[in-house]
CSV table of C-alpha atoms and ligand atoms in Angstrom, one decimal:
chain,number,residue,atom,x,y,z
D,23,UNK,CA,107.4,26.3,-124.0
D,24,UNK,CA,109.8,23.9,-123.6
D,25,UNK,CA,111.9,23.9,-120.3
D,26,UNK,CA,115.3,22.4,-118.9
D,27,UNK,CA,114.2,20.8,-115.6
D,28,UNK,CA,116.2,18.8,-113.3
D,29,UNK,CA,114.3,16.1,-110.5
D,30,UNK,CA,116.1,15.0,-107.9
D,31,UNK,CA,114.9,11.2,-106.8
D,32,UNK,CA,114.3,11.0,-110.4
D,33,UNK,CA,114.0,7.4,-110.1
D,34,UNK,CA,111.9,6.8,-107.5
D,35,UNK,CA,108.4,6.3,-107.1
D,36,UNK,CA,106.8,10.1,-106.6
D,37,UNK,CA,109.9,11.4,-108.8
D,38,UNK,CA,109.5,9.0,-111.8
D,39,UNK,CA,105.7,9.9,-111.8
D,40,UNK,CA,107.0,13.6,-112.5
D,41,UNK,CA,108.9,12.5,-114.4
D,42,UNK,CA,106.4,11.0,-116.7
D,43,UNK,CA,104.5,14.3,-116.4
D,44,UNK,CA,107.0,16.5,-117.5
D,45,UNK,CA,108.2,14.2,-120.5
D,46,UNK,CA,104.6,14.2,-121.4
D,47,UNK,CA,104.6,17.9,-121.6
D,48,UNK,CA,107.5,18.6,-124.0
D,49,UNK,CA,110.5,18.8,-121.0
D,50,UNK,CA,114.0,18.4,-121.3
D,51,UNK,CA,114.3,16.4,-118.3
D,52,UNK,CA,117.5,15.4,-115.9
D,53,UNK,CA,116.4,12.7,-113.4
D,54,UNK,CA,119.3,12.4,-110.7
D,55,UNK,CA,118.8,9.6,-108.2
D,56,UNK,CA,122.0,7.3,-105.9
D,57,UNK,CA,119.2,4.2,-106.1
D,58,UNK,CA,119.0,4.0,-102.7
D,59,UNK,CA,115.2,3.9,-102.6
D,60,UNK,CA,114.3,4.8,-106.5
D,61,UNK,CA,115.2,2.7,-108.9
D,62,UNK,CA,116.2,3.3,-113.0
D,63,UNK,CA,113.6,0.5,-114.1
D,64,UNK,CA,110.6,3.1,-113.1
D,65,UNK,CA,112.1,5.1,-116.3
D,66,UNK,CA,112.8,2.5,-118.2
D,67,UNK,CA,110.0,3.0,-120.5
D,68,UNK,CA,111.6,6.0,-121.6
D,69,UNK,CA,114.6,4.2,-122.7
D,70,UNK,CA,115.6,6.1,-126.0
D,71,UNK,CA,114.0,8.8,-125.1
D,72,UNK,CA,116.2,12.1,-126.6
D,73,UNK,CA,114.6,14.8,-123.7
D,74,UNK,CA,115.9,12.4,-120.5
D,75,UNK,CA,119.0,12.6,-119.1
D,76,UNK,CA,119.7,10.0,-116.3
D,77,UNK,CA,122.2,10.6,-113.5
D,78,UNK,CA,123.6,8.2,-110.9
D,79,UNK,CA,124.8,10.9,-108.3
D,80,UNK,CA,124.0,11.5,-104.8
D,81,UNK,CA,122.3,15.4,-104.4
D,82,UNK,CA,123.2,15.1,-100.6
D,83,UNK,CA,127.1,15.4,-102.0
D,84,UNK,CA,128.6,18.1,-104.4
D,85,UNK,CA,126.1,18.4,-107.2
D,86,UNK,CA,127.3,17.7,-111.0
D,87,UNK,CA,127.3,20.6,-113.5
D,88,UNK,CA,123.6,20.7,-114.9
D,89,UNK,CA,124.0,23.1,-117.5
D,90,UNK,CA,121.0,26.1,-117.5
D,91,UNK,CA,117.8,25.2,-115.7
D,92,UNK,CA,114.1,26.6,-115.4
D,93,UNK,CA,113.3,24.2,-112.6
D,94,UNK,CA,114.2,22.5,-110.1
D,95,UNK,CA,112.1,19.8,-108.4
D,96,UNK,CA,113.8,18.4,-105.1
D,97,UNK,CA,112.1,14.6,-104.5
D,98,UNK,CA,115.3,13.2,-103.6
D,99,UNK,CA,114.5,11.3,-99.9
D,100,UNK,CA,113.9,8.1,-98.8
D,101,UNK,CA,109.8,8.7,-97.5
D,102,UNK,CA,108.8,5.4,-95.8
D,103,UNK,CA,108.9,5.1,-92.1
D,104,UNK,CA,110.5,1.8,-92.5
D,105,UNK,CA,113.4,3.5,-93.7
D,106,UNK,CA,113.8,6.2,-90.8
D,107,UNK,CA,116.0,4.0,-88.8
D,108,UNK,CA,118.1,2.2,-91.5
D,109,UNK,CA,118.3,5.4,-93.5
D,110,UNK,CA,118.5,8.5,-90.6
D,111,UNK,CA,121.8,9.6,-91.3
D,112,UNK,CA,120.6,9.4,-95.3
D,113,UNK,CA,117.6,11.1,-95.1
D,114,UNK,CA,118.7,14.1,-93.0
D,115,UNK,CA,121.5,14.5,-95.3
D,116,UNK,CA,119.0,14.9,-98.5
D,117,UNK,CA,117.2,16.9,-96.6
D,118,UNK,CA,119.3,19.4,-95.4
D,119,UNK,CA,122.5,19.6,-97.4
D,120,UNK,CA,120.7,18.1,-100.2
D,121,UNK,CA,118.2,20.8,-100.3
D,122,UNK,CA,120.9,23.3,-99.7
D,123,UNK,CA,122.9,22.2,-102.8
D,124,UNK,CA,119.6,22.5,-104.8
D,125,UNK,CA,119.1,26.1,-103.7
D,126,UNK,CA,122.6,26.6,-104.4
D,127,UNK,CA,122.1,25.7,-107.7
D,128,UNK,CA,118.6,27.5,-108.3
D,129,UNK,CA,120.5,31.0,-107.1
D,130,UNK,CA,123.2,30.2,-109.8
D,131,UNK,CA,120.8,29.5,-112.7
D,132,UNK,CA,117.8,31.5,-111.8
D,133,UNK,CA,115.7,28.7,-111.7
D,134,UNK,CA,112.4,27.6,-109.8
D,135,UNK,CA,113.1,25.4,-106.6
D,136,UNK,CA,110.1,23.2,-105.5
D,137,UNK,CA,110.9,21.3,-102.3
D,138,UNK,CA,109.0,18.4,-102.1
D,139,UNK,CA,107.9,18.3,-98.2
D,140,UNK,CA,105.3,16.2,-96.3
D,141,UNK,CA,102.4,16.2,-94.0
D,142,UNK,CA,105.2,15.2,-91.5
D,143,UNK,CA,106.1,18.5,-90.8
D,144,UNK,CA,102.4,18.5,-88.9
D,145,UNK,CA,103.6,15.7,-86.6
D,146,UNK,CA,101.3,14.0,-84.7
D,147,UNK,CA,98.5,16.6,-85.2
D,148,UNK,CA,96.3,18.5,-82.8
D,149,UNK,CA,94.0,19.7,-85.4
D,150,UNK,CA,92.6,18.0,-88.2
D,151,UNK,CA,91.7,18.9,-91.0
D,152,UNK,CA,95.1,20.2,-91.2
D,153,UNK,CA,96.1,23.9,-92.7
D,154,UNK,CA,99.1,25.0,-93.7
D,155,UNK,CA,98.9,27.7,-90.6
D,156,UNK,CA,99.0,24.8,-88.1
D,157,UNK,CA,102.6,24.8,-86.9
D,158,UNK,CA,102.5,20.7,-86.4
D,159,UNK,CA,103.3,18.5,-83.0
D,160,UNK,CA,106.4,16.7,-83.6
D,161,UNK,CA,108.6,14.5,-81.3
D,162,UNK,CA,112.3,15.9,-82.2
D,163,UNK,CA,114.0,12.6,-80.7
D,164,UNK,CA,111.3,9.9,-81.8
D,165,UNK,CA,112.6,7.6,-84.8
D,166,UNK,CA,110.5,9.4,-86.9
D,167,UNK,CA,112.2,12.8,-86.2
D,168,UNK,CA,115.1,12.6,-88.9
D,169,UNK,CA,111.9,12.6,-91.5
D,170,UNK,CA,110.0,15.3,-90.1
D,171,UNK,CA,112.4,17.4,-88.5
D,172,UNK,CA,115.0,17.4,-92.0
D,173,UNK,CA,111.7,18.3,-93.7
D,174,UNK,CA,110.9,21.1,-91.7
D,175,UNK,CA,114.7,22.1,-92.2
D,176,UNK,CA,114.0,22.1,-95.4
D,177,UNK,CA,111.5,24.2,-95.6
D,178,UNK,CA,113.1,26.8,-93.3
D,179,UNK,CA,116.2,26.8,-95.4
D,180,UNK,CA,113.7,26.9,-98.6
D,181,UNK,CA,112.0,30.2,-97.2
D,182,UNK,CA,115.9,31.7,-95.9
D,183,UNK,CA,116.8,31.3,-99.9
D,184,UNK,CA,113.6,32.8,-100.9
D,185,UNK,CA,113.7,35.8,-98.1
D,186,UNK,CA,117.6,36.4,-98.3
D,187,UNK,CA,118.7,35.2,-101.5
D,188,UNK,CA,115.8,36.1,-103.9
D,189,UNK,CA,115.5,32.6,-105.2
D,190,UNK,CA,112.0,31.4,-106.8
D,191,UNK,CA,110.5,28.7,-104.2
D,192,UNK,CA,108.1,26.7,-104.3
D,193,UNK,CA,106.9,24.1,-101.0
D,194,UNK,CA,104.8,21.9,-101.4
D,195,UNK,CA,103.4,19.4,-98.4
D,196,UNK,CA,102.5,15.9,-99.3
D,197,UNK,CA,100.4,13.6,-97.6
D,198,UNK,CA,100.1,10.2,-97.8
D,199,UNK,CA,100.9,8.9,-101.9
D,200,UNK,CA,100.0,5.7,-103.1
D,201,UNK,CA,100.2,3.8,-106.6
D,202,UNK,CA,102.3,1.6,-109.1
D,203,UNK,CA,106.1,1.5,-109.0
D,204,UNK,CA,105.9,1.7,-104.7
D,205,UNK,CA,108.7,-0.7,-103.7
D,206,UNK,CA,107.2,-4.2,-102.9
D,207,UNK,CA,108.9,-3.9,-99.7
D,208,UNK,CA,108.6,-0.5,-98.8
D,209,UNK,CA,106.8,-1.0,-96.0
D,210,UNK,CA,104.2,1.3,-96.2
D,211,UNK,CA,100.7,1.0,-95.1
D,212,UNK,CA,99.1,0.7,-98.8
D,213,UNK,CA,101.8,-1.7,-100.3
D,214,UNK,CA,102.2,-4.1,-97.7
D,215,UNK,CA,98.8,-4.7,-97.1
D,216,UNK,CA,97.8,-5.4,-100.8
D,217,UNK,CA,100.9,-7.6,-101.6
D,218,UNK,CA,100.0,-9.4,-98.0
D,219,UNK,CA,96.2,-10.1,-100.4
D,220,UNK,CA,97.6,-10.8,-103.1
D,221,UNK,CA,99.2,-14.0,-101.5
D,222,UNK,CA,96.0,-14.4,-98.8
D,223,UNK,CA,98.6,-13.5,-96.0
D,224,UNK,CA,96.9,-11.4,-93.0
D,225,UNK,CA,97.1,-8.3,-93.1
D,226,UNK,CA,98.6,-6.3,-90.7
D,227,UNK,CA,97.2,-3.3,-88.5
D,228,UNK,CA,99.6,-1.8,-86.8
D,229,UNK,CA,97.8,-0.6,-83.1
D,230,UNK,CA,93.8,-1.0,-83.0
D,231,UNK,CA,93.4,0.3,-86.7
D,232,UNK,CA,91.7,3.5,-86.2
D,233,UNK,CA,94.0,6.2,-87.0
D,234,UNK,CA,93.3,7.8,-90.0
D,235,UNK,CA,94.9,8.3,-93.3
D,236,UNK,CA,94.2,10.1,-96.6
D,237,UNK,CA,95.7,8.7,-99.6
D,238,UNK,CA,96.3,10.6,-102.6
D,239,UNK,CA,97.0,8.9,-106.2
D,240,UNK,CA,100.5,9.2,-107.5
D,241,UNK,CA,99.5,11.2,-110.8
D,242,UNK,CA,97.7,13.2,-109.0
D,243,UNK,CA,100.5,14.0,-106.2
D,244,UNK,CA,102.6,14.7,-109.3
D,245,UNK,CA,100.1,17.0,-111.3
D,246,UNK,CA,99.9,19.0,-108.3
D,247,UNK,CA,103.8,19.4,-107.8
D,248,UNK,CA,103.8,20.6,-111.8
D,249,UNK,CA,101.0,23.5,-111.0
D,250,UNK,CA,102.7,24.5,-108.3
D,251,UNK,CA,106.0,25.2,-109.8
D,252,UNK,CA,104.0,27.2,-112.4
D,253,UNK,CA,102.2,29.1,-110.3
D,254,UNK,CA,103.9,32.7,-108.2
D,255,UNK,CA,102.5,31.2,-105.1
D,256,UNK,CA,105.8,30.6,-102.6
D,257,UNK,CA,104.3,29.5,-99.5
D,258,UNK,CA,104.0,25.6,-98.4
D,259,UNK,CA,101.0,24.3,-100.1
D,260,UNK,CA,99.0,20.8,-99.2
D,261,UNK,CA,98.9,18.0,-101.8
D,262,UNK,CA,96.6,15.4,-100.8
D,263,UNK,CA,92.9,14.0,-100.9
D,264,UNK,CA,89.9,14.9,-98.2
D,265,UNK,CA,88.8,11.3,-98.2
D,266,UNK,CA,90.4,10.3,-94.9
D,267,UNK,CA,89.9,6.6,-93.5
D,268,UNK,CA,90.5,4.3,-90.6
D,269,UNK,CA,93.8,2.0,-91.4
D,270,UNK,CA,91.6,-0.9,-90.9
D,271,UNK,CA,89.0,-0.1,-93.1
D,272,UNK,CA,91.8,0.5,-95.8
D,273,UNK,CA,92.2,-3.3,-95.1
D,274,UNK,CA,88.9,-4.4,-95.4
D,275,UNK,CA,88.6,-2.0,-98.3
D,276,UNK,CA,92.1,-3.6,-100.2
D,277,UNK,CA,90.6,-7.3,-99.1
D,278,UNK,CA,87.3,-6.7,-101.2
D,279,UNK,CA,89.4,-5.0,-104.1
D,280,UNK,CA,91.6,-7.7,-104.1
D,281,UNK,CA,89.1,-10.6,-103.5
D,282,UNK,CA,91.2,-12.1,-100.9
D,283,UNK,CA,90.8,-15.0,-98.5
D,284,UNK,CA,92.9,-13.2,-96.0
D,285,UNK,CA,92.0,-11.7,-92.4
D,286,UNK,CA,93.4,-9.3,-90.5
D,287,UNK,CA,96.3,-9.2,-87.8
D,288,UNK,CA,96.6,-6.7,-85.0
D,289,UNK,CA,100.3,-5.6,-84.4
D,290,UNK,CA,101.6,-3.4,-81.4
D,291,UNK,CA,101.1,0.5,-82.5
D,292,UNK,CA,104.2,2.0,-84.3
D,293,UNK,CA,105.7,4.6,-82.0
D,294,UNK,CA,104.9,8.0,-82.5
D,295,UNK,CA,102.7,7.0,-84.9
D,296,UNK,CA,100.1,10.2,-86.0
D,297,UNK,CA,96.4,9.3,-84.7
D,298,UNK,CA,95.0,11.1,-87.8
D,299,UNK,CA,96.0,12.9,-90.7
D,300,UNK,CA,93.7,14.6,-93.2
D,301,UNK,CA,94.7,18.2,-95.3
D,302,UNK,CA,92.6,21.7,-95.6
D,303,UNK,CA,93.3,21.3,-99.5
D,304,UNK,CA,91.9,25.2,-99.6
D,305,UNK,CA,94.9,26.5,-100.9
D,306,UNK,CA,95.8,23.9,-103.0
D,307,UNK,CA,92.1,24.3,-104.5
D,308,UNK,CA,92.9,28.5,-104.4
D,309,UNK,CA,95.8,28.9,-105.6
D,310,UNK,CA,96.1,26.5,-108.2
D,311,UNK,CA,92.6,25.1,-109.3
D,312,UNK,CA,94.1,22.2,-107.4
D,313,UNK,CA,91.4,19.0,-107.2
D,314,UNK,CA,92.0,15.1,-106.8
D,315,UNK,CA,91.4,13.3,-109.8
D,316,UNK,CA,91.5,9.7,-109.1
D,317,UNK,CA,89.2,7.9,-106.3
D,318,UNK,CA,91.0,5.9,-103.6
D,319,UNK,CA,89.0,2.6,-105.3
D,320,UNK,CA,90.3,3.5,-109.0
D,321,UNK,CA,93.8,4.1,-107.4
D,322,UNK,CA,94.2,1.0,-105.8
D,323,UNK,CA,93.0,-0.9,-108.7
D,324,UNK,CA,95.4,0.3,-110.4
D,325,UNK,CA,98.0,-0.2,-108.0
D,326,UNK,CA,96.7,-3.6,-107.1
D,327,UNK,CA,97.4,-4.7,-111.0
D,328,UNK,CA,100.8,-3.5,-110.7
D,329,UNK,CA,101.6,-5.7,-107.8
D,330,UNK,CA,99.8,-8.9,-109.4
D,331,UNK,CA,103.0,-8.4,-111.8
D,332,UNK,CA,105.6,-8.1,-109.2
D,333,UNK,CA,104.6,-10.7,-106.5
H,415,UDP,N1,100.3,0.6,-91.0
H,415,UDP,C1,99.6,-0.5,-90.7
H,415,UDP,N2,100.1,-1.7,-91.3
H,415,UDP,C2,101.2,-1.7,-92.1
H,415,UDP,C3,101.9,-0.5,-92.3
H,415,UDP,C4,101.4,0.6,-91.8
H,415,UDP,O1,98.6,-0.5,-90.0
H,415,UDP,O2,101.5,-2.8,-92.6
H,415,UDP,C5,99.8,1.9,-90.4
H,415,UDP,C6,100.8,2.8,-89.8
H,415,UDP,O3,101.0,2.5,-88.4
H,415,UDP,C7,100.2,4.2,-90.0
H,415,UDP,C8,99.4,4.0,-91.3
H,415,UDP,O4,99.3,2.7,-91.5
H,415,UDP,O5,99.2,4.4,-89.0
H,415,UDP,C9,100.2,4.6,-92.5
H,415,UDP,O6,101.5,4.2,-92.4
H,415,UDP,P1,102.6,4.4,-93.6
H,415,UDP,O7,103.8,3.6,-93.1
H,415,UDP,O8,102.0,4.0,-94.9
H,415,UDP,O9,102.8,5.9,-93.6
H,415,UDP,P2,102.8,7.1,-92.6
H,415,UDP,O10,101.4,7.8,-92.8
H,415,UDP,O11,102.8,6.6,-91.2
H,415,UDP,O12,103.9,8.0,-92.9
C-alpha cells in the first residue's frame, strides 16, 4: 500500500537514507529540511522523481500545510557533538517545539509519529549493555545537555501525545550511525578519522582511546526506523549494533581499511564524553524481527569509497 509520508531532516544524512527506503518501497514522500546540517545533493539522485516532494522550511517554526499523511518521521536535528555548541539554541528548538509541531500535525491527520531519539538520552551510562528500562546518567548543564536533554523532551512530549492525545507514536533510540553522505566535516568520530587516512593525516583520539562505541550502518539505522513505524509497539525502542569497540581500535581498524601511512594522535578527552556505549537490541530483535545487516568492515568500506570522492 502506498502511503503519504512526510520526513523531517529529509536531507540530511540518517533522513535521506529513509528516504531512499521509503521511495524504494512505493512512498509518496515529503522531505522537509532548513539545510542547516542536511543538505538537498543527498536527494539528488532522485531528481525527477514524481513521489518526492522537497521542502526548504524550518519544522522548529510553524509547519507548512502537508496535505493528508500516514506518517510522520521526525529526523530533523543537528546529531554531531560538534554542533552542540554552535547549534544549542537550534537543536533544542527541533527538539522540542519541533517535535511538538510534528505531534501537532500527527493529531490533525491521524498519522503515525516516529521520533527519532538517541542513545543520548542514556547519558554517560552506568550500565552497559544498555536497555531501554535504564533511565540514563546525564549532565543537564554540560555542552552536551541541549542534545540529550531536547531528546529526552522529546520523548516525554512524544509519550504526553500518545497518553493524552491518542496520537500513534512511535520512539525509536539510535546509537551511534555511520556511512556515506556524513558531512566531511561533521566531526564525528567515524568521518573524521577516515578523511584524516585518506590524506595520511594522524588520526585523532580524543582522551586515552578506550571508551567504547557501537556503530550501526546507515541502511540499517533506516530499515529499522521503517519497521518500527509499522509495527503497534509505542515504547522507545534501541537501533543499533552489539559489536562495541574501543575508539582507538576503530583507528587502527579505519588505518588497515584504508591502507594508510598515518599514526595516531592523542587529544585531551571531550567533556562529558560517555566511557561506553553499547544497546540491549532485545526489543528491537522482539518486537520487530530487528537484526544488523551490515558488518562494521563492509560499512566502512563502503563509507571509506564515498569519502575517496569527496576529499
Ligand atoms: N572521537 C575521537 N576522535 C575524533 C572524534 C571523536 O576519539 O576525531 C571520540 C569521541 O570523544 C567519542 C567517540 O569518538 O568518545 C564518538 O564520538 P562521536 O563524536 O562520533 O559521537 P558520540 O558517540 O560522542 O555522540
Amino acid at each position: 500500500m502506498s502511503r503519504q509520508i512526510l520526513v523531517t531532516g529529509g536531507a540530511g544524512f540518517l533522513g535521506s537514507h529513509l528516504v531512499d527506503l521509503l521511495l524504494k518501497d512505493g512512498h509518496n514522500v515529503t522531505a522537509v529540511d532548513n539545510g542547516i546540517t542536511g543538505s538537498w545533493a543527498n536527494l539528488a539522485h532522485h531528481e525527477g522523481n514524481k513521489n518526492l516532494e522537497m521542502i526548504d522550511a524550518d519544522v522548529s517554526l510553524e509547519l507548512p500545510d502537508f496535505g493528508q499523511l500516514d506518517q510522520i518521521f521526525h529526523f530533523a536535528s543537528p546529531a554531531s557533538p560538534k554542533d552542540f555548541e554552535p547549534l544549542a539554541l537550534e537543536i533544542l528548538a527541533v527538539n522540542s517545539k519541533g517535535t511538538e509541531n510534528c505531534l501537532k500535525l500527527a493529531e490533525r491527520t491521524g498519522a503515525t509519529f516516529i521520533f527519532a531519539s538517541t542513545s543520548e538520552v542514556y547519558g554517560d551510562p552506568l550500565v552497559s549493555p544498555q536497555p531501554e528500562s535504564y533511565w540514563g546518567n546525564v549532565n543537564p548543564i554540560g555542552v552536551r545537555s541541549v542534545y540529550d536533554e531536547s531528546k529526552r523532551f522529546g520523548e516525554a512530549l512524544t509519550m504526553a501525545y500518545h497518553r493524552g492525545k491518542g496520537v500513534q507514536t512511535r520512539i525509536i533510540r539510535y546509537f551511534n550511525t555511520y556511512g556515506p553522505r556524513m558531512r566531511i566535516d561533521d566531526g564525528r568520530v567515524v568521518s573524521n578519522m577516515i578523511v584524516q587516512a585518506l590524506k595520511n593525516q594522524p588520526l585523532t583520539v580524543y582522551g586515552d582511546g578506550s571508551q567504547t562505541r557501537s556503530f550501526g550502518y546507515c541502511h540499517d539505522s533506516a530499515r529499522g526506523a521503517i519497521l518500527l513505524a509499522n509495527s503497534s509497539y509505542h515504547l522507545p525502542v534501541n537501533i543499533g549494533t552489539t559489536f562495541e569497540m574501543p575508539v582507538v581500535d576503530l583507528a587502527k581498524l579505519i588505518i588497515r581499511l584504508t591502507k594508510s601511512s598515518s599514526g595516531v594522535e592523542y587529544l585531551p578527552a571531550a567533556p562529558d564524553d560517555p566511557k561506553r556505549r553499547r544497546p540491549d537490541l532485545s526489543t528491537a530483535n522482539r518486537e520487530l524481527g530487528y537484526e544488523p545487516t551490515i558488518g562494521l568492515e563492509e560499512g566502512l568500506l563502503e563509507t571509506i569509497e564515498h569519502f575517496r570522492k569527496a576529499v
